[in-house]
Short mmCIF file of C-alpha atoms in Angstrom, two decimals:
data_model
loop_
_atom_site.label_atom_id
_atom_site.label_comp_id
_atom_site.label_asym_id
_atom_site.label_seq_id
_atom_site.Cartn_x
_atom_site.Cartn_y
_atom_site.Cartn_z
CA UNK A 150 14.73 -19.31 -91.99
CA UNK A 151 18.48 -18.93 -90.30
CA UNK A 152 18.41 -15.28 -91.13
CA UNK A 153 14.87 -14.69 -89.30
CA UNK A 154 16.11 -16.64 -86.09
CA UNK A 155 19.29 -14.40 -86.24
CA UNK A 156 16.81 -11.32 -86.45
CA UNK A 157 15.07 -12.47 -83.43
CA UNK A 158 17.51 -12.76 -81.66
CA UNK A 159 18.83 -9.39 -82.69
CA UNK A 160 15.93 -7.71 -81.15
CA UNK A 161 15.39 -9.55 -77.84
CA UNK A 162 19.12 -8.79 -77.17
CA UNK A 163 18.44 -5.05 -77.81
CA UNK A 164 15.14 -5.97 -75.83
CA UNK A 165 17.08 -6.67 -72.61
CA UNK A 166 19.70 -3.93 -73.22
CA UNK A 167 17.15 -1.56 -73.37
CA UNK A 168 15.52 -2.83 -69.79
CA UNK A 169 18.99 -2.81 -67.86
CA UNK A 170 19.75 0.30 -65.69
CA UNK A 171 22.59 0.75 -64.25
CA UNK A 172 22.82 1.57 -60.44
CA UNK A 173 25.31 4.64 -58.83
CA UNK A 174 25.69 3.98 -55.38
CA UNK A 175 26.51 7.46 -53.66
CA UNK A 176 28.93 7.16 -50.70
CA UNK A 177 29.54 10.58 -47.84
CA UNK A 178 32.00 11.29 -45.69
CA UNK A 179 30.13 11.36 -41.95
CA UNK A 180 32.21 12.36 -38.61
CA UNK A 181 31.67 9.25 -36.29
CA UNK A 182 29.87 10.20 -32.84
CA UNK A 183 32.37 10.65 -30.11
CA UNK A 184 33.06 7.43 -27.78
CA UNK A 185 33.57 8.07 -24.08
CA UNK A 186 34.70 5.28 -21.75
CA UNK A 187 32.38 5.86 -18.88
CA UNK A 188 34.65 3.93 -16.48
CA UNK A 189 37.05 6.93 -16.79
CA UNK A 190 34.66 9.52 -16.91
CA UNK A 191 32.30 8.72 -13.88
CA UNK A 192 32.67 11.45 -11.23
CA UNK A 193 35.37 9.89 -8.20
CA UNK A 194 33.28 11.35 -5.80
CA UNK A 195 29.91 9.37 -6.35
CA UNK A 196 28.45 6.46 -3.95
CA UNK A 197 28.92 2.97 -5.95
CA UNK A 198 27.11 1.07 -3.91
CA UNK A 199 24.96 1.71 -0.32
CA UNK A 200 23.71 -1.74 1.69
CA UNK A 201 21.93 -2.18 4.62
CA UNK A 202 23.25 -4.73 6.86
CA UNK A 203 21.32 -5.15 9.86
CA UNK A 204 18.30 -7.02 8.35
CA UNK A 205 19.88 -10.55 9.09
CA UNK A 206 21.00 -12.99 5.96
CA UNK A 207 19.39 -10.84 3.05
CA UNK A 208 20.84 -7.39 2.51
CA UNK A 209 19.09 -4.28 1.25
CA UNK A 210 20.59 -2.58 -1.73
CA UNK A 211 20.07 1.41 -1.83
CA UNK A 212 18.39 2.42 -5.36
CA UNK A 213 21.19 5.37 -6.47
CA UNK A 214 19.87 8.23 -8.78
CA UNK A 215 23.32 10.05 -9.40
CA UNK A 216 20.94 12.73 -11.44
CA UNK A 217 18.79 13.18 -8.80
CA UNK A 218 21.45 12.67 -5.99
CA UNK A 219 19.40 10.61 -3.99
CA UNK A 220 19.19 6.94 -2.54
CA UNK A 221 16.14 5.56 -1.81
CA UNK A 222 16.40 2.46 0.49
CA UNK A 223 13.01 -0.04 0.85
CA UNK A 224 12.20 -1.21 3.96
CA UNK A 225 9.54 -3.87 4.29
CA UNK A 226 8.05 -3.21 7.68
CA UNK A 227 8.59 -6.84 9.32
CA UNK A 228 12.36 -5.74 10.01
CA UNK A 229 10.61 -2.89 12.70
CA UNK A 230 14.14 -0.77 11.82
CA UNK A 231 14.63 2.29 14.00
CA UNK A 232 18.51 2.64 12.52
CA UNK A 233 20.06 1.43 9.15
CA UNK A 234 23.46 0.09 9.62
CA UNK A 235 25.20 0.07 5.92
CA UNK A 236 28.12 -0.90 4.09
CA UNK A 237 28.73 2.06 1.59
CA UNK A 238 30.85 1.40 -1.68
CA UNK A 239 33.56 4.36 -2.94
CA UNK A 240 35.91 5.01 -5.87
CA UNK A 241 39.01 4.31 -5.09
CA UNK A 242 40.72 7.14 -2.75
CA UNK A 243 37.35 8.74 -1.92
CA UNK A 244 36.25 9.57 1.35
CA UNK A 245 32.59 9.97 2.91
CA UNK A 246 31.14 12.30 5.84
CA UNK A 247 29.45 10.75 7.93
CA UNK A 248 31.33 7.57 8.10
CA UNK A 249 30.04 4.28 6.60
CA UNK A 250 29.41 3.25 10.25
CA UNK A 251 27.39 5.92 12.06
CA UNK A 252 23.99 4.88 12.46
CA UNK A 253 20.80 6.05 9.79
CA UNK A 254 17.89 7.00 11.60
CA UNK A 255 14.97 5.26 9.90
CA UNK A 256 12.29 8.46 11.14
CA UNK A 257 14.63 11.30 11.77
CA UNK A 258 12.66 14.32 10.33
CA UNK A 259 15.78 16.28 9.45
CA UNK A 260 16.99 15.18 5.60
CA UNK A 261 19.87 12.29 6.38
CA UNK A 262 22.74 13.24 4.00
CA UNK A 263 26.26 11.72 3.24
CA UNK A 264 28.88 14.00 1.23
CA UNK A 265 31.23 11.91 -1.10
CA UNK A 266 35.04 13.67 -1.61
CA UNK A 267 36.31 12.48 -4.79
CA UNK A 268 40.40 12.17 -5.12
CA UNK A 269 40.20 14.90 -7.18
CA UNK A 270 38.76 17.33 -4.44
CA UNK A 271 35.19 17.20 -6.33
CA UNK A 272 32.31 16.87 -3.85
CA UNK A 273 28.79 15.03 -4.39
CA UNK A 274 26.27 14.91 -1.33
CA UNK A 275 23.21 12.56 -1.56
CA UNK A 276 19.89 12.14 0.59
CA UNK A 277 18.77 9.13 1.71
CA UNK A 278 15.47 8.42 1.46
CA UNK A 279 13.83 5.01 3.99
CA UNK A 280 10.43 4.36 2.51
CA UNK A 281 8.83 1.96 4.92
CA UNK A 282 6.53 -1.06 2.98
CA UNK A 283 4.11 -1.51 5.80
CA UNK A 284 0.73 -2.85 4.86
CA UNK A 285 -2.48 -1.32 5.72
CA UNK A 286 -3.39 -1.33 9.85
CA UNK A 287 -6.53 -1.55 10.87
CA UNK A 288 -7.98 -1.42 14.18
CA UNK A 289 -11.18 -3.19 15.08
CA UNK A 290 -14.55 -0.87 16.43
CA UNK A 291 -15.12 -1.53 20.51
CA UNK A 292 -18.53 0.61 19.69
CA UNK A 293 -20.94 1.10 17.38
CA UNK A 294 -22.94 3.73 15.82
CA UNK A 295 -26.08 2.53 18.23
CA UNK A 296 -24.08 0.91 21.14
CA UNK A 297 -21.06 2.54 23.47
CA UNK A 298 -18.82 -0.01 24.89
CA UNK A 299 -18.13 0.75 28.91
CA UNK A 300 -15.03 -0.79 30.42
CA UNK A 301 -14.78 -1.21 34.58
CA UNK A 302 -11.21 0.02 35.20
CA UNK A 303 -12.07 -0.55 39.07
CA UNK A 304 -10.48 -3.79 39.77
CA UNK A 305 -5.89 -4.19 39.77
CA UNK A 306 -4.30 -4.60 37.02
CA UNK A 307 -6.90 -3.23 34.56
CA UNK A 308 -6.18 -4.08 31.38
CA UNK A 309 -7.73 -3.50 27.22
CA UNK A 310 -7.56 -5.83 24.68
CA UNK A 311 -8.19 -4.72 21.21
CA UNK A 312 -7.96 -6.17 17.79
CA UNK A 313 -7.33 -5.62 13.74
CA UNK A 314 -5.49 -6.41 10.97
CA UNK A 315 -1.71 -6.34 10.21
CA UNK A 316 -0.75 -5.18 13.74
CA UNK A 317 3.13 -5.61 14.68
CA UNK A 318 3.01 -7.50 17.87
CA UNK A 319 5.96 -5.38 19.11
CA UNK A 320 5.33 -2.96 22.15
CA UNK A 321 8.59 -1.19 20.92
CA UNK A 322 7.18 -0.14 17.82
CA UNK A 323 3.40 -0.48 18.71
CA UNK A 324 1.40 1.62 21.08
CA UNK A 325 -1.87 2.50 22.14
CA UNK A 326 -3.17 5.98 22.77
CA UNK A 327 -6.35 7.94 24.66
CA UNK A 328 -7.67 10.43 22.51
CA UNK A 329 -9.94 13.05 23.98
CA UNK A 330 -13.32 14.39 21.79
CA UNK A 331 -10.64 17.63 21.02
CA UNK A 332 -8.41 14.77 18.93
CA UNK A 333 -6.08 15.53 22.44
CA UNK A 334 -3.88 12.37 23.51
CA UNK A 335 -4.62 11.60 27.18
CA UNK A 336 -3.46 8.62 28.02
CA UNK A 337 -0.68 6.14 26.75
CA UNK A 338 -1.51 2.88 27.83
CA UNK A 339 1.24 0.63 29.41
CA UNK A 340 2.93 -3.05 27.85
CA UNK A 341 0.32 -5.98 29.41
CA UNK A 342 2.88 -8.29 30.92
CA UNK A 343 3.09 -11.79 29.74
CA UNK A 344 0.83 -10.97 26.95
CA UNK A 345 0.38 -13.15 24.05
CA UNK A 346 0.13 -10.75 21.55
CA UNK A 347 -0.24 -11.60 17.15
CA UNK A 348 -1.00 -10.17 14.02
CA UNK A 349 -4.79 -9.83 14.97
CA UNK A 350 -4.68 -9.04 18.75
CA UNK A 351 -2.80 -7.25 21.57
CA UNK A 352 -3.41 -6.21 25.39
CA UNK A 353 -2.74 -3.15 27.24
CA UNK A 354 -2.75 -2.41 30.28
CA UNK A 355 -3.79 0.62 32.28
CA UNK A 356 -1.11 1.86 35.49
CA UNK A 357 -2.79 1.35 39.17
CA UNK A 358 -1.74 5.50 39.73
CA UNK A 359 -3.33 6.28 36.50
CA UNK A 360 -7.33 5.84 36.73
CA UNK A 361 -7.84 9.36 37.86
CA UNK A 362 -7.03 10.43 34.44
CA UNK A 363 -10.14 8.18 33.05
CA UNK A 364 -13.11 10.58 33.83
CA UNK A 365 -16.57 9.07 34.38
CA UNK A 366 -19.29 10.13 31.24
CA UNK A 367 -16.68 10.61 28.87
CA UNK A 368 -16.54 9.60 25.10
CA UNK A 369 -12.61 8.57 24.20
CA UNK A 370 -11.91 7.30 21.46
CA UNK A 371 -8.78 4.53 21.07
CA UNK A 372 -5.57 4.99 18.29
CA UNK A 373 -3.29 2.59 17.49
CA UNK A 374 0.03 3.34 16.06
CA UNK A 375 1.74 0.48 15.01
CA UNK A 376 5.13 1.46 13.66
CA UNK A 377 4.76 3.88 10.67
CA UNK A 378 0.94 3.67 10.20
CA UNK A 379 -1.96 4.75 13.00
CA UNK A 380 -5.90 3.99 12.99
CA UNK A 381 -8.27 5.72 15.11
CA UNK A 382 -11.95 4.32 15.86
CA UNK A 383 -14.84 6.02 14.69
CA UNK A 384 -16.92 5.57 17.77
CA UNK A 385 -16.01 6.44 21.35
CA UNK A 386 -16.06 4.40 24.70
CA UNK A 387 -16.35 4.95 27.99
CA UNK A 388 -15.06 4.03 31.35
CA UNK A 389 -16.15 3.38 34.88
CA UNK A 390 -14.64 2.57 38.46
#
């Protein structure tokens, strides 16, 4: 009996010798990618940071693209900006053209650059790019398809009141314009003094030396332009005196 419990075990020893591998673990030199300290290797004449200042307690930040050499700077429209004044960020010992303190024009139509001179001599120049974040304007119909609204200019101090939506109650950066069946500007009406002008409605008013310009039977048709945006009616009016 001993000698077939020593047998057994015998074989399930050889048993588990025979199911035991035995693993190689294969190791290969590999060349480590090269590490670059980008705070050494940043160009010296790049624009770190560009802020507008003028638009009271909350700054703008420019959005930099040094790929695209660009900065693209979001205005929402209730500022009414005509010129960015900005703070502009260099590496130390660069210099910029123009100045950090000459005045951005908000709707030049020329491209508004700004060349960066590193300390090395190396030269970057970037655009800047205003996008204005104006909702949509819409100006309200005096007219319709079946009925032509006639105003009596006749009387002093003749005066138009029109409304819409999302008008800038601003006569510097809102305006209202004659436009003649050609799509021809005729007339730009004046400021309406004292006016109490919102979101929904503003007056104009028409100059006592100007009526001769409003000819009798005649379709014009009224355009608002209300800082970046404009909307024209679809049907005309007319005017008498």
């Amino acid at each position: 009996m001993i000698i077939k419990q020593q047998w057994l075990f015998l074989l399930l020893a050889v048993a588990c010798l025979a199911a035991c591998t035995k693993t190689v673990d294969k190791w290969s030199d590999k060349k480590a990618d090269t590490v670059r300290d980008t705070l050494t290797t940043l160009s010296d004449s790049r624009i770190i940071a560009f802020k507008v200042r003028n638009t009271g307690e909350v700054n703008i930040q420019g959005a930099i693209n040094d790929s695209a050499r660009t900065i693209t700077v979001y205005l929402p429209y209730f500022y009414q900006l005509q010129f960015l004044e900005v703070n502009v960020t260099l590496p130390e010992g660069a210099s910029i053209f123009p100045t950090s303190d000459s005045l951005v024009p908000v709707f030049d139509t020329a491209k508004i650059l700004y060349t960066v001179t590193g300390k090395s001599g190396s030269k970057t120049t970037y655009t800047v790019q205003p996008v204005i974040q104006q909702a949509y304007l819409q100006l309200n119909e005096l007219s319709s398809a079946t009925n032509t609204a006639v105003f009596n200019i006749a009387g002093a101090g003749a005066a138009l009141g029109i409304s819409g939506t999302n008008i800038l109650p601003s006569y510097s950066v809102t305006s209202l314009y004659l436009i003649d069946k050609g799509g021809k500007e005729v007339y730009k009406f004046h400021e309406f003094e004292n006016a109490t002008n919102s979101t929904t409605n503003m007056s104009f008013s028409i100059g006592k030396n100007d009526k001769a310009l409003f000819l009798p039977d005649t379709d014009y048709w009224l355009e608002l332009r209300s800082y970046t945006l404009s909307s024209r009616t679809q049907y005309p009016i007319r005017f008498v005196q």
